[in-house]
């Protein structure tokens, strides 16, 4: 191994979610974040998408630990699926570790994992590299930037950040610590690109608190408030507004309840005594006395708000005069689900408050001014825009170039692409092969790309079954071919098409026998290929074709 620092991502580039970044120097590897991404309509039947960790498993004896920047699902959500296969220590701030511990407990994994709390002044030392941290602002407390110190210089990972000069609670960004990092030789900066297309600075979360107070004072009936469960600052603002307007707070949704409990235990949430009530006691209070905090701001079909919108929640239903406040912006890929939920809420007669014009949400990610300030503070030799869709990375790269970083020192990467950096030279290295890894009903599925392709074909074009009965001893057709379709064509109106497909199957079998091909797997493959070409040309559709051979 040479003296270069190798940097790459196993998730988080060209996408929003499943963040996992790897820094390697010689025989030591550190991993930053371990997130998942919720599946969208492009992934039918999939619950969530995980980083492909085959590289880490192949080099597991070199992996020193996983370092968590903060406690959002797209940064810790893959831990229950990764740690059973890669049992290394996990380092994070108290709230991040608290949320991770709860998730691992749900999966029955706490006994075998090593969770280690760190703070912004902690240093973790290994043989050749060490790790330090600095405090940042995000929409969740205990957010950290991570610094990997190597003999070639420091690699700085910002985590998700913005520069909030008036945070609603807790300390702000530690400018002194960031300045201290920049006094050394910063080899590379990996920086959050989410809002790189937005000019100016991201507004403070304090402005949202003022809007929430106004909305609570205006509302006449019950208030349903939906936001990210881990947006602890927003949860505190809801509690504060409820206290001022003399309302009780009920919490709906497992993740919301968990965030409340852990945040209160760690001192990040202050809740007046007697304010929290159980959802089963809602009928004991008048509508104007209630705030109902619920999950589902991203349109998740099983979340509390979606179930309320479809009148399928077991204990809560919408009433005339209710106000629903959505304090979040749709994650890319979730927009349609969010607006379907909003439509259903309107149909149910609720007053729905949403969108940027009412100042009920501000991003936890820095915009261009924040990103420029981070670049100016860190002064890196090399720059790698991370955490964002490709256009966001490109915009961030242009911003870095405008700030004076030479284009040759800026690397816009895709997942699996590596860069090898030294003080004198930076270059692209070999690409690490990655495949789709998902969680579906049966657990973790690796190499899922082929299965997903088949699912998409089924969803878009349907299924064609070709049933053949073959002699047990000789390659002779005893029955069929019988053509059965599902979700493809209406059979009664497509008799000629079905007959043509039977003819193609028979011609294919005759051709195989003329060429002395007796392998039934070859028969299936050629039948599939020829039918696929025919249907694609005839109907511009490509159903999933499954030849099935039985024996008689």
Short mmCIF file of C-alpha atoms in Angstrom, two decimals:
data_model
loop_
_atom_site.label_atom_id
_atom_site.label_comp_id
_atom_site.label_asym_id
_atom_site.label_seq_id
_atom_site.Cartn_x
_atom_site.Cartn_y
_atom_site.Cartn_z
CA UNK A 1 0.00 0.00 0.00
CA UNK A 2 1.39 3.46 -0.88
CA UNK A 3 1.22 6.53 1.34
CA UNK A 4 -1.88 7.97 -0.30
CA UNK A 5 -5.24 8.46 1.42
CA UNK A 6 -8.07 6.64 -0.36
CA UNK A 7 -11.56 8.14 -0.09
CA UNK A 8 -14.82 6.80 -1.48
CA UNK A 9 -18.51 6.41 -0.76
CA UNK A 10 -20.67 3.32 -0.46
CA UNK A 11 -23.81 5.48 -0.43
CA UNK A 12 -24.84 9.12 -0.37
CA UNK A 13 -23.53 10.35 -3.73
CA UNK A 14 -25.98 11.04 -6.53
CA UNK A 15 -28.82 10.47 -4.06
CA UNK A 16 -30.37 11.60 -0.80
CA UNK A 17 -29.89 8.88 1.80
CA UNK A 18 -27.88 5.75 2.77
CA UNK A 19 -24.82 7.81 3.62
CA UNK A 20 -21.63 5.83 4.15
CA UNK A 21 -18.17 7.24 3.46
CA UNK A 22 -14.84 5.46 3.76
CA UNK A 23 -11.36 6.84 4.44
CA UNK A 24 -8.41 4.47 4.19
CA UNK A 25 -4.75 5.03 4.97
CA UNK A 26 -2.42 2.04 4.60
CA UNK A 27 -3.95 -0.78 6.67
CA UNK A 28 -6.50 1.31 8.61
CA UNK A 29 -10.05 2.04 7.48
CA UNK A 30 -12.60 4.31 9.12
CA UNK A 31 -16.24 4.52 8.09
CA UNK A 32 -18.28 7.70 8.49
CA UNK A 33 -22.04 7.15 8.90
CA UNK A 34 -24.14 4.09 8.20
CA UNK A 35 -27.50 5.21 6.82
CA UNK A 36 -30.38 3.82 4.87
CA UNK A 37 -32.65 5.28 2.22
CA UNK A 38 -36.39 4.76 2.15
CA UNK A 39 -37.56 3.10 -1.03
CA UNK A 40 -39.67 5.02 -3.54
CA UNK A 41 -41.92 4.03 -6.43
CA UNK A 42 -38.86 2.93 -8.43
CA UNK A 43 -38.34 0.07 -5.95
CA UNK A 44 -41.60 -1.92 -5.72
CA UNK A 45 -41.86 -4.25 -2.74
CA UNK A 46 -38.75 -2.81 -1.08
CA UNK A 47 -38.81 -1.32 2.42
CA UNK A 48 -35.46 0.50 2.39
CA UNK A 49 -32.13 0.56 0.55
CA UNK A 50 -28.77 -0.05 2.23
CA UNK A 51 -25.13 0.57 1.33
CA UNK A 52 -23.35 -2.37 -0.30
CA UNK A 53 -20.65 -3.25 2.28
CA UNK A 54 -18.84 -6.07 0.44
CA UNK A 55 -15.61 -4.04 0.32
CA UNK A 56 -15.72 -3.58 4.09
CA UNK A 57 -16.44 -7.28 4.67
CA UNK A 58 -13.50 -8.24 2.45
CA UNK A 59 -11.28 -5.94 4.55
CA UNK A 60 -13.04 -6.30 7.92
CA UNK A 61 -9.79 -6.79 9.87
CA UNK A 62 -8.74 -3.26 8.78
CA UNK A 63 -11.97 -1.47 9.76
CA UNK A 64 -11.41 0.46 12.99
CA UNK A 65 -14.94 1.71 13.52
CA UNK A 66 -18.02 3.52 12.27
CA UNK A 67 -18.19 7.21 13.20
CA UNK A 68 -21.67 8.76 13.27
CA UNK A 69 -22.13 12.45 12.47
CA UNK A 70 -25.72 12.66 13.80
CA UNK A 71 -28.81 10.62 14.56
CA UNK A 72 -30.95 10.86 11.41
CA UNK A 73 -32.06 7.63 9.72
CA UNK A 74 -30.10 8.38 6.56
CA UNK A 75 -26.96 8.31 8.75
CA UNK A 76 -27.68 5.57 11.34
CA UNK A 77 -30.57 3.56 9.86
CA UNK A 78 -28.43 0.79 8.35
CA UNK A 79 -26.67 -0.07 11.62
CA UNK A 80 -29.08 -2.93 12.54
CA UNK A 81 -28.36 -4.55 9.17
CA UNK A 82 -24.62 -3.83 8.95
CA UNK A 83 -23.39 -4.63 12.47
CA UNK A 84 -24.41 -8.33 12.44
CA UNK A 85 -22.04 -8.75 9.47
CA UNK A 86 -19.44 -6.12 10.38
CA UNK A 87 -19.14 -6.05 14.16
CA UNK A 88 -16.93 -3.00 14.74
CA UNK A 89 -17.22 -0.22 17.35
CA UNK A 90 -19.67 2.59 16.67
CA UNK A 91 -18.69 6.08 17.85
CA UNK A 92 -21.13 8.99 18.14
CA UNK A 93 -22.41 11.82 20.31
CA UNK A 94 -24.83 10.87 23.13
CA UNK A 95 -28.08 11.49 21.22
CA UNK A 96 -26.79 9.66 18.13
CA UNK A 97 -25.74 6.69 20.25
CA UNK A 98 -29.05 6.80 22.15
CA UNK A 99 -31.06 6.59 18.93
CA UNK A 100 -28.75 3.89 17.55
CA UNK A 101 -29.04 1.89 20.79
CA UNK A 102 -32.84 2.01 20.60
CA UNK A 103 -32.85 0.81 16.97
CA UNK A 104 -30.44 -2.02 17.75
CA UNK A 105 -32.51 -3.03 20.77
CA UNK A 106 -35.58 -3.36 18.54
CA UNK A 107 -33.60 -5.87 16.45
CA UNK A 108 -32.31 -7.75 19.49
CA UNK A 109 -28.70 -6.79 18.77
CA UNK A 110 -27.58 -4.81 21.82
CA UNK A 111 -25.68 -7.65 23.48
CA UNK A 112 -23.09 -8.02 20.73
CA UNK A 113 -22.38 -4.43 19.66
CA UNK A 114 -19.91 -1.86 20.94
CA UNK A 115 -21.39 1.65 21.21
CA UNK A 116 -19.01 4.37 22.34
CA UNK A 117 -20.03 7.95 23.17
CA UNK A 118 -17.79 10.80 22.03
CA UNK A 119 -18.01 14.58 22.30
CA UNK A 120 -16.74 17.47 20.25
CA UNK A 121 -13.45 17.49 22.19
CA UNK A 122 -12.86 13.73 22.00
CA UNK A 123 -9.93 12.15 20.13
CA UNK A 124 -9.82 8.49 19.10
CA UNK A 125 -6.32 7.23 18.27
CA UNK A 126 -5.30 4.25 16.20
CA UNK A 127 -1.85 3.20 15.03
CA UNK A 128 -1.41 5.53 12.06
CA UNK A 129 -4.50 7.73 12.07
CA UNK A 130 -6.64 9.48 14.67
CA UNK A 131 -10.17 10.91 14.73
CA UNK A 132 -11.35 14.18 16.23
CA UNK A 133 -14.61 16.08 16.07
CA UNK A 134 -16.11 19.56 15.96
CA UNK A 135 -19.60 20.78 16.85
CA UNK A 136 -22.00 21.75 14.05
CA UNK A 137 -25.62 22.89 13.70
CA UNK A 138 -28.25 20.74 12.06
CA UNK A 139 -31.94 20.01 12.71
CA UNK A 140 -30.99 17.56 15.45
CA UNK A 141 -28.78 18.13 18.51
CA UNK A 142 -25.40 16.46 18.99
CA UNK A 143 -24.35 16.91 15.36
CA UNK A 144 -20.63 16.55 14.71
CA UNK A 145 -18.12 17.09 11.97
CA UNK A 146 -15.51 14.31 11.77
CA UNK A 147 -11.78 14.87 11.16
CA UNK A 148 -9.59 11.94 10.10
CA UNK A 149 -5.96 12.84 10.80
CA UNK A 150 -3.48 11.02 8.54
CA UNK A 151 0.25 11.48 7.90
CA UNK A 152 -0.72 13.14 4.60
CA UNK A 153 -3.03 15.65 6.28
CA UNK A 154 -6.55 15.85 7.67
CA UNK A 155 -9.69 14.66 5.90
CA UNK A 156 -12.64 16.74 7.12
CA UNK A 157 -16.22 15.43 6.83
CA UNK A 158 -18.76 18.15 7.69
CA UNK A 159 -21.74 15.90 8.30
CA UNK A 160 -25.05 17.66 7.61
CA UNK A 161 -24.62 21.27 8.67
CA UNK A 162 -25.67 24.88 8.48
CA UNK A 163 -24.38 27.97 10.27
CA UNK A 164 -27.32 28.89 12.51
CA UNK A 165 -26.24 32.03 14.40
CA UNK A 166 -29.35 31.97 16.61
CA UNK A 167 -30.12 28.27 17.22
CA UNK A 168 -33.37 27.61 19.13
CA UNK A 169 -31.49 25.78 21.89
CA UNK A 170 -28.06 24.50 22.74
CA UNK A 171 -24.66 25.76 21.57
CA UNK A 172 -24.02 26.86 18.02
CA UNK A 173 -21.29 25.92 15.59
CA UNK A 174 -17.85 25.81 17.21
CA UNK A 175 -15.98 28.23 14.97
CA UNK A 176 -12.90 27.96 17.18
CA UNK A 177 -12.67 24.20 16.70
CA UNK A 178 -13.12 24.52 12.94
CA UNK A 179 -10.42 27.21 12.82
CA UNK A 180 -8.12 24.92 14.82
CA UNK A 181 -8.62 22.16 12.25
CA UNK A 182 -7.71 24.53 9.45
CA UNK A 183 -4.43 25.50 11.15
CA UNK A 184 -3.12 22.07 10.27
CA UNK A 185 -2.79 20.92 6.70
CA UNK A 186 -6.28 19.96 5.56
CA UNK A 187 -5.85 17.44 2.79
CA UNK A 188 -9.51 17.16 1.76
CA UNK A 189 -12.93 18.50 2.64
CA UNK A 190 -16.04 16.33 2.18
CA UNK A 191 -18.97 18.74 2.48
CA UNK A 192 -22.78 18.52 2.51
CA UNK A 193 -24.17 19.48 -0.93
CA UNK A 194 -27.92 19.25 -0.29
CA UNK A 195 -28.72 22.96 -0.70
CA UNK A 196 -25.93 23.92 -3.11
CA UNK A 197 -28.51 25.20 -5.62
CA UNK A 198 -29.96 27.70 -3.12
CA UNK A 199 -28.44 31.16 -2.93
CA UNK A 200 -27.92 32.94 0.37
CA UNK A 201 -27.86 31.38 3.81
CA UNK A 202 -30.32 28.87 5.25
CA UNK A 203 -32.66 30.62 7.75
CA UNK A 204 -32.37 29.93 11.45
CA UNK A 205 -34.67 27.40 13.07
CA UNK A 206 -35.66 30.15 15.50
CA UNK A 207 -37.81 31.77 12.79
CA UNK A 208 -39.88 28.60 12.57
CA UNK A 209 -40.65 28.76 16.28
CA UNK A 210 -42.24 32.18 15.83
CA UNK A 211 -44.44 30.88 12.98
CA UNK A 212 -45.54 27.88 15.04
CA UNK A 213 -46.60 30.16 17.90
CA UNK A 214 -48.72 32.28 15.53
CA UNK A 215 -50.40 29.22 14.01
CA UNK A 216 -51.19 27.75 17.41
CA UNK A 217 -52.76 31.00 18.59
CA UNK A 218 -54.88 31.18 15.44
CA UNK A 219 -56.12 27.55 15.43
CA UNK A 220 -59.61 27.05 16.90
CA UNK A 221 -59.75 23.25 17.13
CA UNK A 222 -57.30 20.41 17.48
CA UNK A 223 -53.85 20.77 15.95
CA UNK A 224 -52.17 17.85 14.21
CA UNK A 225 -48.47 18.61 13.81
CA UNK A 226 -46.28 16.38 11.65
CA UNK A 227 -42.51 16.65 11.26
CA UNK A 228 -39.44 14.42 11.22
CA UNK A 229 -39.39 12.54 14.52
CA UNK A 230 -35.69 13.26 14.95
CA UNK A 231 -36.07 17.02 14.43
CA UNK A 232 -35.72 17.61 18.15
CA UNK A 233 -35.54 21.40 17.84
CA UNK A 234 -38.94 21.38 16.13
CA UNK A 235 -40.39 19.11 18.81
CA UNK A 236 -39.28 21.57 21.49
CA UNK A 237 -40.85 24.45 19.57
CA UNK A 238 -44.15 22.55 19.44
CA UNK A 239 -43.98 21.89 23.18
CA UNK A 240 -43.22 25.58 23.85
CA UNK A 241 -46.10 26.77 21.64
CA UNK A 242 -48.48 24.28 23.26
CA UNK A 243 -47.46 25.53 26.71
CA UNK A 244 -48.09 29.18 25.76
CA UNK A 245 -51.52 28.36 24.27
CA UNK A 246 -52.47 26.05 27.16
CA UNK A 247 -52.71 22.86 25.13
CA UNK A 248 -51.89 19.27 26.00
CA UNK A 249 -49.65 17.20 23.69
CA UNK A 250 -50.28 13.62 22.57
CA UNK A 251 -47.69 11.71 20.55
CA UNK A 252 -48.62 9.27 17.77
CA UNK A 253 -46.10 7.03 16.04
CA UNK A 254 -43.40 4.75 17.36
CA UNK A 255 -40.45 6.78 16.05
CA UNK A 256 -41.91 10.03 17.41
CA UNK A 257 -42.47 8.49 20.82
CA UNK A 258 -38.91 7.13 20.82
CA UNK A 259 -37.43 10.51 19.88
CA UNK A 260 -39.39 12.19 22.68
CA UNK A 261 -38.26 9.68 25.28
CA UNK A 262 -34.56 9.63 24.37
CA UNK A 263 -34.30 13.39 23.85
CA UNK A 264 -35.94 14.12 27.19
CA UNK A 265 -33.66 11.63 28.97
CA UNK A 266 -30.58 13.35 27.51
CA UNK A 267 -31.82 16.85 28.32
CA UNK A 268 -32.49 17.95 24.75
CA UNK A 269 -36.24 18.28 25.36
CA UNK A 270 -37.85 20.16 28.25
CA UNK A 271 -41.50 19.18 28.74
CA UNK A 272 -43.66 20.84 31.43
CA UNK A 273 -45.07 18.40 33.94
CA UNK A 274 -48.50 17.13 33.00
CA UNK A 275 -48.35 18.34 29.40
CA UNK A 276 -47.94 14.93 27.73
CA UNK A 277 -51.08 12.81 27.61
CA UNK A 278 -51.87 9.39 26.20
CA UNK A 279 -53.70 9.25 22.87
CA UNK A 280 -56.45 7.17 24.45
CA UNK A 281 -57.30 10.17 26.66
CA UNK A 282 -57.90 12.62 23.81
CA UNK A 283 -61.68 12.52 24.30
CA UNK A 284 -61.27 13.92 27.82
CA UNK A 285 -60.23 17.32 26.43
CA UNK A 286 -61.88 19.97 24.29
CA UNK A 287 -60.49 20.35 20.74
CA UNK A 288 -58.87 23.73 21.49
CA UNK A 289 -56.88 22.08 24.30
CA UNK A 290 -55.04 19.56 22.13
CA UNK A 291 -51.94 19.21 19.97
CA UNK A 292 -51.34 15.82 18.39
CA UNK A 293 -47.74 15.27 17.25
CA UNK A 294 -47.55 12.53 14.65
CA UNK A 295 -45.24 10.82 12.22
CA UNK A 296 -45.90 10.81 8.48
CA UNK A 297 -44.58 14.14 7.16
CA UNK A 298 -43.09 12.27 4.18
CA UNK A 299 -46.31 10.51 3.21
CA UNK A 300 -45.19 7.14 4.58
CA UNK A 301 -48.23 4.88 4.11
CA UNK A 302 -47.93 3.18 7.51
CA UNK A 303 -47.23 6.35 9.49
CA UNK A 304 -49.80 7.90 11.80
CA UNK A 305 -50.72 10.87 9.58
CA UNK A 306 -51.32 8.74 6.48
CA UNK A 307 -53.55 6.39 8.47
CA UNK A 308 -55.46 9.35 9.91
CA UNK A 309 -55.93 10.76 6.40
CA UNK A 310 -57.49 7.48 5.24
CA UNK A 311 -59.63 7.08 8.40
CA UNK A 312 -57.79 3.86 9.24
CA UNK A 313 -56.08 4.93 12.45
CA UNK A 314 -57.38 2.81 15.36
CA UNK A 315 -57.77 5.64 17.90
CA UNK A 316 -57.83 9.02 16.10
CA UNK A 317 -60.00 10.46 13.35
CA UNK A 318 -60.16 13.90 11.77
CA UNK A 319 -62.96 16.21 12.88
CA UNK A 320 -64.37 19.43 11.36
CA UNK A 321 -62.27 22.34 12.55
CA UNK A 322 -59.01 20.38 12.86
CA UNK A 323 -55.81 22.01 11.63
CA UNK A 324 -53.00 19.89 10.19
CA UNK A 325 -49.50 21.43 10.03
CA UNK A 326 -46.78 19.75 7.98
CA UNK A 327 -43.42 21.11 9.10
CA UNK A 328 -41.08 19.51 6.59
CA UNK A 329 -40.11 19.56 2.93
CA UNK A 330 -40.57 16.42 0.83
CA UNK A 331 -37.41 14.37 0.42
CA UNK A 332 -36.67 13.84 -3.30
CA UNK A 333 -38.73 10.84 -4.41
CA UNK A 334 -41.42 11.40 -1.76
CA UNK A 335 -43.20 14.39 -3.30
CA UNK A 336 -46.10 12.44 -4.82
CA UNK A 337 -46.73 10.52 -1.60
CA UNK A 338 -46.72 13.72 0.44
CA UNK A 339 -49.22 15.49 -1.83
CA UNK A 340 -51.50 12.46 -1.95
CA UNK A 341 -51.65 12.61 1.85
CA UNK A 342 -52.34 16.36 1.74
CA UNK A 343 -55.18 15.80 -0.75
CA UNK A 344 -56.78 13.21 1.52
CA UNK A 345 -56.52 15.55 4.51
CA UNK A 346 -58.30 18.30 2.57
CA UNK A 347 -61.01 15.83 1.50
CA UNK A 348 -61.52 14.91 5.14
CA UNK A 349 -62.33 18.56 5.89
CA UNK A 350 -59.14 19.61 7.68
CA UNK A 351 -57.39 22.93 7.26
CA UNK A 352 -53.93 21.96 6.03
CA UNK A 353 -50.92 24.24 6.48
CA UNK A 354 -47.87 23.35 4.40
CA UNK A 355 -45.29 24.76 2.03
CA UNK A 356 -42.49 27.35 2.28
CA UNK A 357 -44.76 30.39 2.13
CA UNK A 358 -45.96 29.87 5.71
CA UNK A 359 -42.47 29.63 7.31
CA UNK A 360 -43.15 26.41 9.21
CA UNK A 361 -40.02 24.63 8.05
CA UNK A 362 -36.43 25.52 7.38
CA UNK A 363 -33.78 23.16 6.15
CA UNK A 364 -31.09 21.76 8.37
CA UNK A 365 -28.67 21.96 5.45
CA UNK A 366 -26.57 24.99 4.60
CA UNK A 367 -27.17 26.93 1.41
CA UNK A 368 -24.48 28.53 -0.76
CA UNK A 369 -23.39 31.15 1.78
CA UNK A 370 -23.02 28.46 4.48
CA UNK A 371 -21.05 26.26 2.08
CA UNK A 372 -18.77 29.13 1.08
CA UNK A 373 -18.07 29.89 4.73
CA UNK A 374 -17.16 26.25 5.41
CA UNK A 375 -14.77 26.25 2.45
CA UNK A 376 -13.23 29.50 3.63
CA UNK A 377 -12.77 28.22 7.19
CA UNK A 378 -11.33 24.82 6.27
CA UNK A 379 -9.11 25.88 3.31
CA UNK A 380 -8.71 22.34 1.91
CA UNK A 381 -6.23 21.29 -0.76
CA UNK A 382 -8.81 18.93 -2.33
CA UNK A 383 -12.58 19.17 -2.32
CA UNK A 384 -15.18 16.38 -2.65
CA UNK A 385 -18.87 17.41 -2.63
CA UNK A 386 -20.95 14.74 -0.90
CA UNK A 387 -24.50 14.11 0.34
CA UNK A 388 -26.71 15.08 -2.57
CA UNK A 389 -28.00 14.29 -6.00
CA UNK A 390 -25.53 14.69 -8.84
CA UNK A 391 -26.66 18.17 -9.88
CA UNK A 392 -26.19 19.31 -6.27
CA UNK A 393 -22.64 17.94 -6.22
CA UNK A 394 -21.89 19.72 -9.51
CA UNK A 395 -23.25 23.02 -8.19
CA UNK A 396 -21.17 22.62 -5.02
CA UNK A 397 -18.07 21.87 -7.09
CA UNK A 398 -18.62 25.07 -9.10
CA UNK A 399 -18.96 26.99 -5.84
CA UNK A 400 -15.61 25.58 -4.67
CA UNK A 401 -13.99 26.54 -7.96
CA UNK A 402 -15.36 30.07 -7.57
CA UNK A 403 -13.77 30.11 -4.10
CA UNK A 404 -10.35 29.46 -5.64
CA UNK A 405 -9.89 25.70 -5.48
CA UNK A 406 -8.30 24.53 -8.77
CA UNK A 407 -10.61 22.34 -10.88
CA UNK A 408 -7.98 19.56 -10.91
CA UNK A 409 -8.31 19.38 -7.10
CA UNK A 410 -12.12 18.99 -7.14
CA UNK A 411 -13.59 15.49 -7.47
CA UNK A 412 -17.28 14.96 -8.23
CA UNK A 413 -17.69 11.26 -7.53
CA UNK A 414 -20.30 8.54 -7.80
CA UNK A 415 -20.78 5.78 -5.24
CA UNK A 416 -17.86 3.35 -5.51
CA UNK A 417 -15.52 5.76 -7.30
CA UNK A 418 -12.27 6.26 -5.40
CA UNK A 419 -9.74 9.06 -5.16
CA UNK A 420 -6.18 8.67 -3.93
CA UNK A 421 -4.73 11.79 -2.37
CA UNK A 422 -1.31 12.87 -1.15
CA UNK A 423 0.04 16.30 -0.32
CA UNK A 424 1.49 16.51 -3.82
CA UNK A 425 -1.00 14.71 -6.03
CA UNK A 426 -4.63 13.69 -6.30
CA UNK A 427 -5.97 11.17 -8.80
CA UNK A 428 -8.89 8.87 -9.38
CA UNK A 429 -8.38 5.22 -8.48
CA UNK A 430 -10.13 1.97 -9.30
CA UNK A 431 -13.89 1.81 -8.95
CA UNK A 432 -15.32 -0.47 -6.29
CA UNK A 433 -18.20 -2.56 -7.73
CA UNK A 434 -21.49 -1.98 -5.95
CA UNK A 435 -24.87 -3.63 -6.32
CA UNK A 436 -28.31 -2.90 -4.96
CA UNK A 437 -28.77 -4.04 -1.35
CA UNK A 438 -32.27 -3.75 0.11
CA UNK A 439 -34.48 -4.66 3.01
CA UNK A 440 -37.72 -6.32 1.97
CA UNK A 441 -40.14 -8.59 3.77
CA UNK A 442 -37.64 -11.44 4.07
CA UNK A 443 -34.74 -9.38 5.41
CA UNK A 444 -31.57 -8.08 3.74
CA UNK A 445 -31.21 -8.98 0.08
CA UNK A 446 -27.88 -8.47 -1.69
CA UNK A 447 -27.36 -8.21 -5.46
CA UNK A 448 -30.99 -7.19 -5.78
CA UNK A 449 -30.66 -5.43 -9.14
CA UNK A 450 -31.85 -8.37 -11.24
CA UNK A 451 -34.83 -9.04 -8.96
CA UNK A 452 -35.79 -5.36 -9.08
CA UNK A 453 -35.58 -5.35 -12.88
CA UNK A 454 -37.99 -8.30 -12.99
CA UNK A 455 -40.36 -6.56 -10.54
CA UNK A 456 -40.39 -3.46 -12.70
CA UNK A 457 -41.14 -5.49 -15.81
CA UNK A 458 -43.98 -7.21 -13.98
CA UNK A 459 -45.39 -3.89 -12.83
CA UNK A 460 -45.06 -2.20 -16.22
CA UNK A 461 -45.81 -4.99 -18.72
CA UNK A 462 -47.14 -8.02 -16.87
CA UNK A 463 -46.28 -11.72 -17.03
CA UNK A 464 -46.31 -14.41 -19.76
CA UNK A 465 -46.12 -18.05 -18.67
CA UNK A 466 -45.20 -20.67 -21.29
CA UNK A 467 -46.17 -24.15 -20.09
CA UNK A 468 -44.55 -27.16 -21.80
CA UNK A 469 -44.93 -30.87 -21.08
CA UNK A 470 -41.91 -32.95 -22.20
CA UNK A 471 -41.35 -36.70 -22.33
CA UNK A 472 -39.38 -37.97 -19.31
CA UNK A 473 -36.93 -39.97 -21.41
CA UNK A 474 -36.80 -38.27 -24.80
CA UNK A 475 -36.64 -34.60 -25.87
CA UNK A 476 -40.17 -34.80 -27.27
CA UNK A 477 -42.99 -32.37 -26.60
CA UNK A 478 -45.96 -34.21 -25.06
CA UNK A 479 -48.23 -31.23 -24.39
CA UNK A 480 -48.50 -27.52 -24.95
CA UNK A 481 -47.31 -24.96 -25.40
CA UNK A 482 -49.97 -23.32 -23.26
CA UNK A 483 -49.72 -19.51 -22.95
CA UNK A 484 -51.01 -17.88 -19.76
CA UNK A 485 -50.80 -14.12 -19.25
CA UNK A 486 -51.31 -11.89 -16.21
CA UNK A 487 -51.37 -8.10 -16.44
CA UNK A 488 -50.28 -8.25 -20.09
CA UNK A 489 -53.20 -8.47 -22.52
CA UNK A 490 -56.90 -9.28 -22.32
CA UNK A 491 -56.84 -12.82 -23.67
CA UNK A 492 -60.31 -12.89 -25.27
CA UNK A 493 -59.36 -9.94 -27.48
CA UNK A 494 -55.85 -11.20 -28.25
CA UNK A 495 -56.38 -14.71 -29.58
CA UNK A 496 -54.25 -14.15 -32.70
CA UNK A 497 -51.39 -12.78 -30.60
CA UNK A 498 -51.53 -15.86 -28.34
CA UNK A 499 -51.59 -18.16 -31.39
CA UNK A 500 -48.58 -16.38 -32.87
CA UNK A 501 -46.73 -16.81 -29.57
CA UNK A 502 -47.48 -20.56 -29.60
CA UNK A 503 -46.13 -20.77 -33.14
CA UNK A 504 -42.93 -19.00 -32.13
CA UNK A 505 -42.45 -21.42 -29.23
CA UNK A 506 -42.91 -24.46 -31.49
CA UNK A 507 -40.55 -23.04 -34.11
CA UNK A 508 -37.97 -22.38 -31.41
CA UNK A 509 -38.17 -25.95 -30.13
CA UNK A 510 -37.86 -27.33 -33.67
CA UNK A 511 -34.80 -25.15 -34.23
CA UNK A 512 -33.21 -26.40 -31.01
CA UNK A 513 -33.75 -30.05 -31.94
CA UNK A 514 -32.38 -29.48 -35.46
CA UNK A 515 -29.20 -28.14 -33.81
CA UNK A 516 -29.18 -31.12 -31.41
CA UNK A 517 -29.84 -28.88 -28.40
CA UNK A 518 -31.51 -31.00 -25.73
CA UNK A 519 -30.83 -28.92 -22.65
CA UNK A 520 -34.15 -27.71 -21.29
CA UNK A 521 -32.46 -24.64 -19.79
CA UNK A 522 -31.32 -23.70 -23.31
CA UNK A 523 -34.85 -24.24 -24.58
CA UNK A 524 -36.18 -21.86 -21.93
CA UNK A 525 -33.56 -19.25 -22.70
CA UNK A 526 -34.20 -19.26 -26.44
CA UNK A 527 -37.99 -19.23 -25.99
CA UNK A 528 -37.66 -16.20 -23.71
CA UNK A 529 -35.36 -14.38 -26.12
CA UNK A 530 -37.49 -14.96 -29.21
CA UNK A 531 -40.78 -14.08 -27.52
CA UNK A 532 -39.18 -11.00 -26.00
CA UNK A 533 -38.02 -9.78 -29.43
CA UNK A 534 -41.41 -10.50 -31.00
CA UNK A 535 -43.48 -8.75 -28.30
CA UNK A 536 -41.13 -5.79 -28.14
CA UNK A 537 -41.43 -5.31 -31.91
CA UNK A 538 -45.16 -6.04 -32.06
CA UNK A 539 -46.42 -4.16 -28.98
CA UNK A 540 -43.42 -2.14 -27.73
CA UNK A 541 -43.78 -3.97 -24.43
CA UNK A 542 -41.51 -6.38 -22.59
CA UNK A 543 -43.44 -8.57 -20.16
CA UNK A 544 -41.60 -10.95 -17.87
CA UNK A 545 -41.51 -14.28 -19.76
CA UNK A 546 -41.29 -17.50 -17.74
CA UNK A 547 -41.12 -20.84 -19.62
CA UNK A 548 -42.00 -23.76 -17.31
CA UNK A 549 -41.25 -27.38 -18.23
CA UNK A 550 -43.04 -30.36 -16.67
CA UNK A 551 -42.56 -34.04 -17.52
CA UNK A 552 -44.93 -36.81 -18.53
#
